[in-house]
Short mmCIF file of C-alpha atoms and ligand atoms in Angstrom, two decimals:
data_model
loop_
_atom_site.label_atom_id
_atom_site.label_comp_id
_atom_site.label_asym_id
_atom_site.label_seq_id
_atom_site.Cartn_x
_atom_site.Cartn_y
_atom_site.Cartn_z
CA UNK H 1 0.00 0.00 0.00
CA UNK H 2 1.30 3.40 -0.93
CA UNK H 3 1.42 5.73 2.06
CA UNK H 4 0.57 9.24 1.07
CA UNK H 5 1.04 12.24 3.35
CA UNK H 6 -2.73 12.39 3.75
CA UNK H 7 -3.16 8.72 4.89
CA UNK H 8 -0.24 9.05 7.31
CA UNK H 9 -1.78 12.17 8.83
CA UNK H 10 -5.20 10.53 9.12
CA UNK H 11 -3.80 7.42 10.87
CA UNK H 12 -1.79 9.61 13.26
CA UNK H 13 -4.94 11.55 14.11
CA UNK H 14 -6.93 8.34 14.68
CA UNK H 15 -4.21 6.98 16.96
CA UNK H 16 -4.14 10.19 18.99
CA UNK H 17 -7.93 10.21 19.25
CA UNK H 18 -8.20 6.62 20.47
CA UNK H 19 -5.37 7.20 22.96
CA UNK H 20 -7.23 10.21 24.41
CA UNK H 21 -10.60 8.48 24.59
CA UNK H 22 -9.19 5.34 26.21
CA UNK H 23 -7.41 7.60 28.70
CA UNK H 24 -10.83 9.18 29.46
CA UNK H 25 -12.52 5.79 29.78
CA UNK H 26 -9.79 4.50 32.06
CA UNK H 27 -9.78 7.47 34.45
CA UNK H 28 -11.35 6.15 37.66
CA UNK H 29 -13.74 8.25 39.68
CA UNK H 30 -12.07 9.52 42.85
CA UNK H 31 -14.22 9.73 45.98
CA UNK H 32 -13.18 11.21 49.31
CA UNK H 33 -15.22 9.57 52.11
CA UNK H 34 -15.23 10.78 55.70
CA UNK H 35 -16.62 8.14 58.04
CA UNK H 36 -17.95 8.82 61.56
CA UNK H 37 -15.68 6.25 63.21
CA UNK H 38 -15.79 2.61 64.24
CA UNK H 39 -18.09 2.99 67.23
CA UNK H 40 -20.52 0.14 66.53
CA UNK H 41 -21.11 -3.15 64.73
CA UNK H 42 -23.36 -1.14 62.39
CA UNK H 43 -20.55 1.27 61.51
CA UNK H 44 -18.12 -1.59 60.78
CA UNK H 45 -20.66 -3.08 58.36
CA UNK H 46 -21.23 0.33 56.77
CA UNK H 47 -17.50 0.90 56.21
CA UNK H 48 -17.12 -2.57 54.70
CA UNK H 49 -20.07 -2.00 52.38
CA UNK H 50 -18.56 1.27 51.11
CA UNK H 51 -15.06 -0.14 50.64
CA UNK H 52 -16.30 -3.27 48.86
CA UNK H 53 -18.62 -1.33 46.57
CA UNK H 54 -15.85 1.12 45.65
CA UNK H 55 -13.55 -1.77 44.75
CA UNK H 56 -16.25 -3.50 42.73
CA UNK H 57 -17.15 -0.32 40.83
CA UNK H 58 -13.54 0.72 40.18
CA UNK H 59 -13.90 3.89 42.28
CA UNK H 60 -10.69 5.16 43.89
CA UNK H 61 -11.66 5.66 47.52
CA UNK H 62 -9.84 8.03 49.83
CA UNK H 63 -11.20 6.91 53.20
CA UNK H 64 -10.81 8.88 56.45
CA UNK H 65 -11.99 7.72 59.91
CA UNK H 66 -13.04 10.72 62.03
CA UNK H 67 -13.04 8.85 65.35
CA UNK H 68 -16.42 10.42 66.17
CA UNK H 69 -15.04 13.99 66.05
CA UNK H 70 -16.49 16.67 63.83
CA UNK H 71 -13.19 18.58 63.63
CA UNK H 72 -11.54 15.48 62.09
CA UNK H 73 -14.30 15.36 59.47
CA UNK H 74 -13.83 19.03 58.60
CA UNK H 75 -10.07 18.44 58.21
CA UNK H 76 -10.70 15.38 56.01
CA UNK H 77 -13.14 17.28 53.77
CA UNK H 78 -10.63 20.14 53.38
CA UNK H 79 -7.94 17.66 52.42
CA UNK H 80 -10.27 16.07 49.82
CA UNK H 81 -10.87 19.53 48.36
CA UNK H 82 -7.11 20.17 48.21
CA UNK H 83 -6.64 16.82 46.45
CA UNK H 84 -9.34 17.80 43.92
CA UNK H 85 -11.35 14.58 44.27
CA UNK H 86 -14.33 14.11 41.94
CA UNK H 87 -16.93 13.60 44.70
CA UNK H 88 -16.97 14.01 48.47
CA UNK H 89 -19.23 11.75 50.54
CA UNK H 90 -19.56 11.73 54.29
CA UNK H 91 -21.63 10.53 57.20
CA UNK H 92 -21.72 13.54 59.55
CA UNK H 93 -21.01 12.91 63.22
CA UNK H 94 -23.40 15.71 64.22
CA UNK H 95 -26.08 17.69 62.38
CA UNK H 96 -24.91 21.28 62.70
CA UNK H 97 -21.76 23.27 61.97
CA UNK H 98 -21.17 22.27 58.35
CA UNK H 99 -21.91 25.50 56.44
CA UNK H 100 -18.35 26.79 56.08
CA UNK H 101 -16.67 23.62 54.88
CA UNK H 102 -19.53 22.74 52.54
CA UNK H 103 -19.32 26.20 51.00
CA UNK H 104 -15.63 25.54 50.39
CA UNK H 105 -16.49 22.30 48.57
CA UNK H 106 -19.12 24.11 46.51
CA UNK H 107 -16.64 26.88 45.58
CA UNK H 108 -14.24 24.14 44.41
CA UNK H 109 -17.11 22.67 42.35
CA UNK H 110 -16.89 19.30 44.10
CA UNK H 111 -20.32 17.70 44.64
CA UNK H 112 -21.11 16.40 48.11
CA UNK H 113 -23.22 13.34 48.99
CA UNK H 114 -24.51 12.76 52.52
CA UNK H 115 -24.76 9.14 53.59
CA UNK H 116 -26.51 7.70 56.63
CA UNK H 117 -26.88 10.99 58.59
CA UNK H 118 -28.26 14.39 57.66
CA UNK H 119 -26.90 17.91 58.21
CA UNK H 120 -28.79 21.09 59.09
CA UNK H 121 -27.85 23.82 56.60
CA UNK H 122 -29.79 26.87 55.45
CA UNK H 123 -28.59 26.49 51.84
CA UNK H 124 -29.88 23.22 50.36
CA UNK H 125 -27.50 23.46 47.39
CA UNK H 126 -24.56 22.68 49.67
CA UNK H 127 -25.08 18.98 49.05
CA UNK H 128 -26.40 17.06 46.07
CA UNK H 129 -28.29 14.25 47.75
CA UNK H 130 -28.78 12.36 51.01
CA UNK H 131 -29.08 8.58 51.21
CA UNK H 132 -30.01 6.93 54.49
CA UNK H 133 -32.72 5.73 56.87
CA UNK H 134 -35.68 7.64 58.29
CA UNK H 135 -34.51 7.83 61.90
CA UNK H 136 -37.72 9.42 63.20
CA UNK H 137 -39.70 6.51 61.81
CA UNK H 138 -37.26 4.06 63.46
CA UNK H 139 -38.00 5.69 66.82
CA UNK H 140 -41.72 5.43 66.12
CA UNK H 141 -41.40 1.75 65.22
CA UNK H 142 -39.57 1.03 68.46
CA UNK H 143 -42.31 2.79 70.45
CA UNK H 144 -45.14 1.08 68.54
CA UNK H 145 -43.73 -2.29 69.56
CA UNK H 146 -43.85 -1.17 73.20
CA UNK H 147 -47.38 0.21 72.89
CA UNK H 148 -48.54 -3.17 71.56
CA UNK H 149 -46.66 -5.03 74.28
CA UNK H 150 -48.13 -2.77 76.99
CA UNK H 151 -51.62 -3.45 75.66
CA UNK H 152 -51.22 -7.06 76.83
CA UNK H 153 -51.03 -5.96 80.49
CA UNK H 154 -53.76 -3.35 81.02
CA UNK H 155 -53.29 -1.19 84.07
CA UNK H 156 -49.53 -1.77 84.33
CA UNK H 157 -47.22 1.24 84.11
CA UNK H 158 -43.91 1.04 82.26
CA UNK H 159 -40.96 3.13 83.44
CA UNK H 160 -38.57 3.57 80.56
CA UNK H 161 -34.88 4.44 80.57
CA UNK H 162 -33.42 5.72 77.32
CA UNK H 163 -29.85 5.38 76.06
CA UNK H 164 -29.36 8.09 73.48
CA UNK H 165 -26.84 8.07 70.65
CA UNK H 166 -24.13 10.68 70.18
CA UNK H 167 -25.27 14.13 71.35
CA UNK H 168 -26.21 16.33 68.40
CA UNK H 169 -26.25 13.46 65.89
CA UNK H 170 -29.22 13.03 63.56
CA UNK H 171 -30.04 9.46 64.73
CA UNK H 172 -30.00 10.49 68.41
CA UNK H 173 -32.22 13.51 67.82
CA UNK H 174 -34.64 11.76 65.49
CA UNK H 175 -34.93 8.42 67.28
CA UNK H 176 -35.69 10.26 70.51
CA UNK H 177 -38.32 12.38 68.77
CA UNK H 178 -40.05 9.48 67.00
CA UNK H 179 -40.25 7.37 70.15
CA UNK H 180 -41.50 10.27 72.31
CA UNK H 181 -44.13 11.15 69.70
CA UNK H 182 -45.73 7.68 69.85
CA UNK H 183 -45.63 7.15 73.63
CA UNK H 184 -47.00 10.67 74.24
CA UNK H 185 -50.52 9.35 73.73
CA UNK H 186 -50.10 6.64 76.38
CA UNK H 187 -49.94 7.77 80.04
CA UNK H 188 -48.76 4.30 81.15
CA UNK H 189 -45.48 4.72 79.26
CA UNK H 190 -43.06 7.20 80.79
CA UNK H 191 -39.37 7.95 80.22
CA UNK H 192 -37.83 8.33 83.67
CA UNK H 193 -34.17 8.73 82.66
CA UNK H 194 -32.48 9.59 79.39
CA UNK H 195 -28.76 9.98 78.77
CA UNK H 196 -26.24 9.53 75.99
CA UNK H 197 -24.24 6.33 75.64
CA UNK H 198 -22.49 7.66 72.50
CA UNK H 199 -23.55 4.62 70.45
CA UNK H 200 -20.88 2.39 72.08
CA UNK H 201 -21.13 -0.80 74.14
CA UNK H 202 -18.78 0.50 76.83
CA UNK H 203 -20.78 3.70 77.38
CA UNK H 204 -24.08 1.83 77.13
CA UNK H 205 -22.96 -0.41 79.98
CA UNK H 206 -21.62 2.46 82.06
CA UNK H 207 -24.78 4.59 81.75
CA UNK H 208 -27.07 1.61 82.39
CA UNK H 209 -25.13 0.90 85.58
CA UNK H 210 -25.83 4.47 86.67
CA UNK H 211 -29.53 4.12 85.76
CA UNK H 212 -29.79 0.92 87.80
CA UNK H 213 -28.06 2.53 90.74
CA UNK H 214 -30.40 5.49 90.68
CA UNK H 215 -33.67 3.72 89.85
CA UNK H 216 -33.10 0.12 90.92
CA UNK H 217 -36.06 -2.17 90.26
CA UNK H 218 -38.23 0.71 89.08
CA UNK H 219 -36.99 0.21 85.51
CA UNK H 220 -39.37 -1.77 83.27
CA UNK H 221 -38.01 -0.93 79.82
CA UNK H 222 -34.72 0.02 78.23
CA UNK H 223 -34.92 1.86 74.91
CA UNK H 224 -31.44 2.06 73.34
CA UNK H 225 -30.80 4.10 70.19
CA UNK H 226 -28.58 1.29 68.89
CA UNK H 227 -27.89 -2.40 69.42
CA UNK H 228 -24.36 -1.88 70.71
CA UNK H 229 -25.51 0.25 73.64
CA UNK H 230 -28.27 -2.28 74.34
CA UNK H 231 -25.74 -5.13 74.39
CA UNK H 232 -23.52 -3.17 76.81
CA UNK H 233 -26.57 -2.40 78.98
CA UNK H 234 -27.65 -6.06 78.97
CA UNK H 235 -24.36 -6.87 80.67
CA UNK H 236 -25.02 -4.20 83.31
CA UNK H 237 -28.54 -5.57 83.92
CA UNK H 238 -27.19 -9.09 84.41
CA UNK H 239 -24.46 -7.88 86.72
CA UNK H 240 -27.18 -6.20 88.80
CA UNK H 241 -28.81 -9.62 89.24
CA UNK H 242 -31.75 -8.93 86.90
CA UNK H 243 -32.90 -10.70 83.75
CA UNK H 244 -32.68 -8.56 80.59
CA UNK H 245 -35.60 -9.26 78.28
CA UNK H 246 -37.73 -10.43 81.23
CA UNK H 247 -37.33 -8.14 84.27
CA UNK H 248 -36.46 -5.27 81.96
CA UNK H 249 -37.75 -5.25 78.38
CA UNK H 250 -34.98 -4.31 75.94
CA UNK H 251 -35.72 -2.44 72.70
CA UNK H 252 -33.03 -1.27 70.32
CA UNK H 253 -32.24 -0.18 66.77
CA UNK H 254 -29.97 -1.41 63.93
CA UNK H 255 -30.71 -5.15 63.68
CA UNK H 256 -27.06 -6.23 63.59
CA UNK H 257 -26.22 -9.91 64.11
CA UNK H 258 -25.21 -9.23 67.73
CA UNK H 259 -28.81 -8.18 68.44
CA UNK H 260 -30.15 -11.40 66.90
CA UNK H 261 -27.86 -13.46 69.13
CA UNK H 262 -29.08 -11.49 72.16
CA UNK H 263 -32.70 -12.14 71.09
CA UNK H 264 -32.00 -15.86 70.71
CA UNK H 265 -30.60 -15.84 74.25
CA UNK H 266 -33.84 -14.20 75.42
CA UNK H 267 -32.06 -11.01 76.50
CA UNK H 268 -33.35 -8.54 73.91
CA UNK H 269 -37.01 -8.22 72.91
CA UNK H 270 -36.97 -6.36 69.61
CA UNK H 271 -34.61 -4.61 67.21
CA UNK H 272 -35.67 -2.07 64.58
CA UNK H 273 -33.71 -2.31 61.36
CA UNK H 274 -31.37 0.41 60.09
CA UNK H 275 -29.45 -0.77 57.05
CA UNK H 276 -25.73 0.05 56.82
CA UNK H 277 -25.42 -1.52 53.35
CA UNK H 278 -25.30 1.80 51.52
CA UNK H 279 -22.14 1.19 49.46
CA UNK H 280 -23.58 0.04 46.09
CA UNK H 281 -26.19 2.83 45.94
CA UNK H 282 -23.60 5.39 47.00
CA UNK H 283 -21.23 4.46 44.16
CA UNK H 284 -24.04 4.64 41.58
CA UNK H 285 -25.09 8.05 42.91
CA UNK H 286 -21.50 9.29 42.89
CA UNK H 287 -21.14 8.45 39.19
CA UNK H 288 -24.36 10.28 38.33
CA UNK H 289 -23.56 13.30 40.46
CA UNK H 290 -20.03 13.57 39.05
CA UNK H 291 -21.46 13.35 35.52
CA UNK H 292 -23.86 16.20 36.33
CA UNK H 293 -26.93 13.96 36.00
CA UNK H 294 -30.01 14.81 38.10
CA UNK H 295 -30.44 12.64 41.23
CA UNK H 296 -33.22 12.54 43.86
CA UNK H 297 -32.58 14.89 46.80
CA UNK H 298 -33.43 12.17 49.34
CA UNK H 299 -33.17 8.41 49.08
CA UNK H 300 -34.69 6.56 52.05
CA UNK H 301 -33.65 2.98 52.75
CA UNK H 302 -36.36 0.36 53.23
CA UNK H 303 -36.25 -1.35 56.63
CA UNK H 304 -38.16 -3.75 58.90
CA UNK H 305 -38.75 -4.58 62.57
CA UNK H 306 -37.54 -7.86 64.11
CA UNK H 307 -39.07 -9.03 67.39
CA UNK H 308 -37.40 -11.90 69.29
CA UNK H 309 -40.06 -14.34 68.03
CA UNK H 310 -38.63 -14.17 64.47
CA UNK H 311 -34.93 -14.07 65.40
CA UNK H 312 -34.16 -17.75 64.74
CA UNK H 313 -35.81 -17.66 61.32
CA UNK H 314 -34.22 -14.34 60.31
CA UNK H 315 -30.65 -14.76 61.57
CA UNK H 316 -29.46 -16.88 58.61
CA UNK H 317 -30.62 -14.12 56.22
CA UNK H 318 -28.77 -11.30 57.98
CA UNK H 319 -25.91 -9.78 56.02
CA UNK H 320 -24.44 -7.66 58.82
O1 LIG K 401 -26.07 6.68 62.05
C1 LIG K 401 -26.42 5.36 62.25
C2 LIG K 401 -26.11 4.97 63.65
O2 LIG K 401 -24.75 5.19 63.93
C3 LIG K 401 -26.34 3.52 63.99
O3 LIG K 401 -27.59 3.26 64.49
C4 LIG K 401 -25.34 3.32 65.08
O4 LIG K 401 -25.14 2.00 65.45
C5 LIG K 401 -24.19 4.02 64.50
O5 LIG K 401 -23.12 4.16 65.28
#
């Protein structure tokens, strides 16, 4: 074949074009993710879900553990901005105090996705979307279980102690609100003590010990904002010579495997599901957001309620 100047030029152009487009196709999406910490079984499952999904989807993940401190999250977000990542995602430790750093991300034209927990900001354009559970509804579900249970023993009063999650966090605020809303209509159900256990087993145990010291046998129900605190508290109840699940009804949220084991042992009465498996949906959203595609403002995860009676049947199906 005779190579003319024109054919040589055309092949060179084609080569250059395919090199550029394959470079585009090969460029992985870079996501900066700031995680709350490793405070609970739920959080461990959530981190794993995000890391596995990123790997599967070929997303380069820059992962930072904030150790339950907002200032660490702010630092991490600033470092993601400096590194010019494509998308920033984070699960905020607390609801408020995000305006400044989110404005910085917006000025750098980096879209932000909230996962698991919400933020309170006046400007809704500071984040693209929020994927996570309806925490208020989880609190309501926990209370509805108790209302039904109380209906079996007319005339009996139930003194409730509440172990709240991290102060200022969306799940602590919302789960408290949802529960209070439902029991408000029932004068037999009364919260007599409420304190934070910071979503950890150790704190859950410590605070329950204090509740037991102060209230003794007056406690009929423990409502814990997560399973880990409930599991810690169960230990405190046993150490006080009482039977968790029998002398004190135990209600919690998350539905991690640890809660199912506690239910099978008769120590926990019900767990309300909160799914940590947000990784796959987060990666799909990140691609759309980075490509400038429209996404829903709010994606709510679908969840159930698992009383002890179904624990044996459900445990084999649990993924976290
Ligand atoms: O934000 C979700 C909550 O955070 C989970 O209920 C709890 O276990 C976690 O630490």
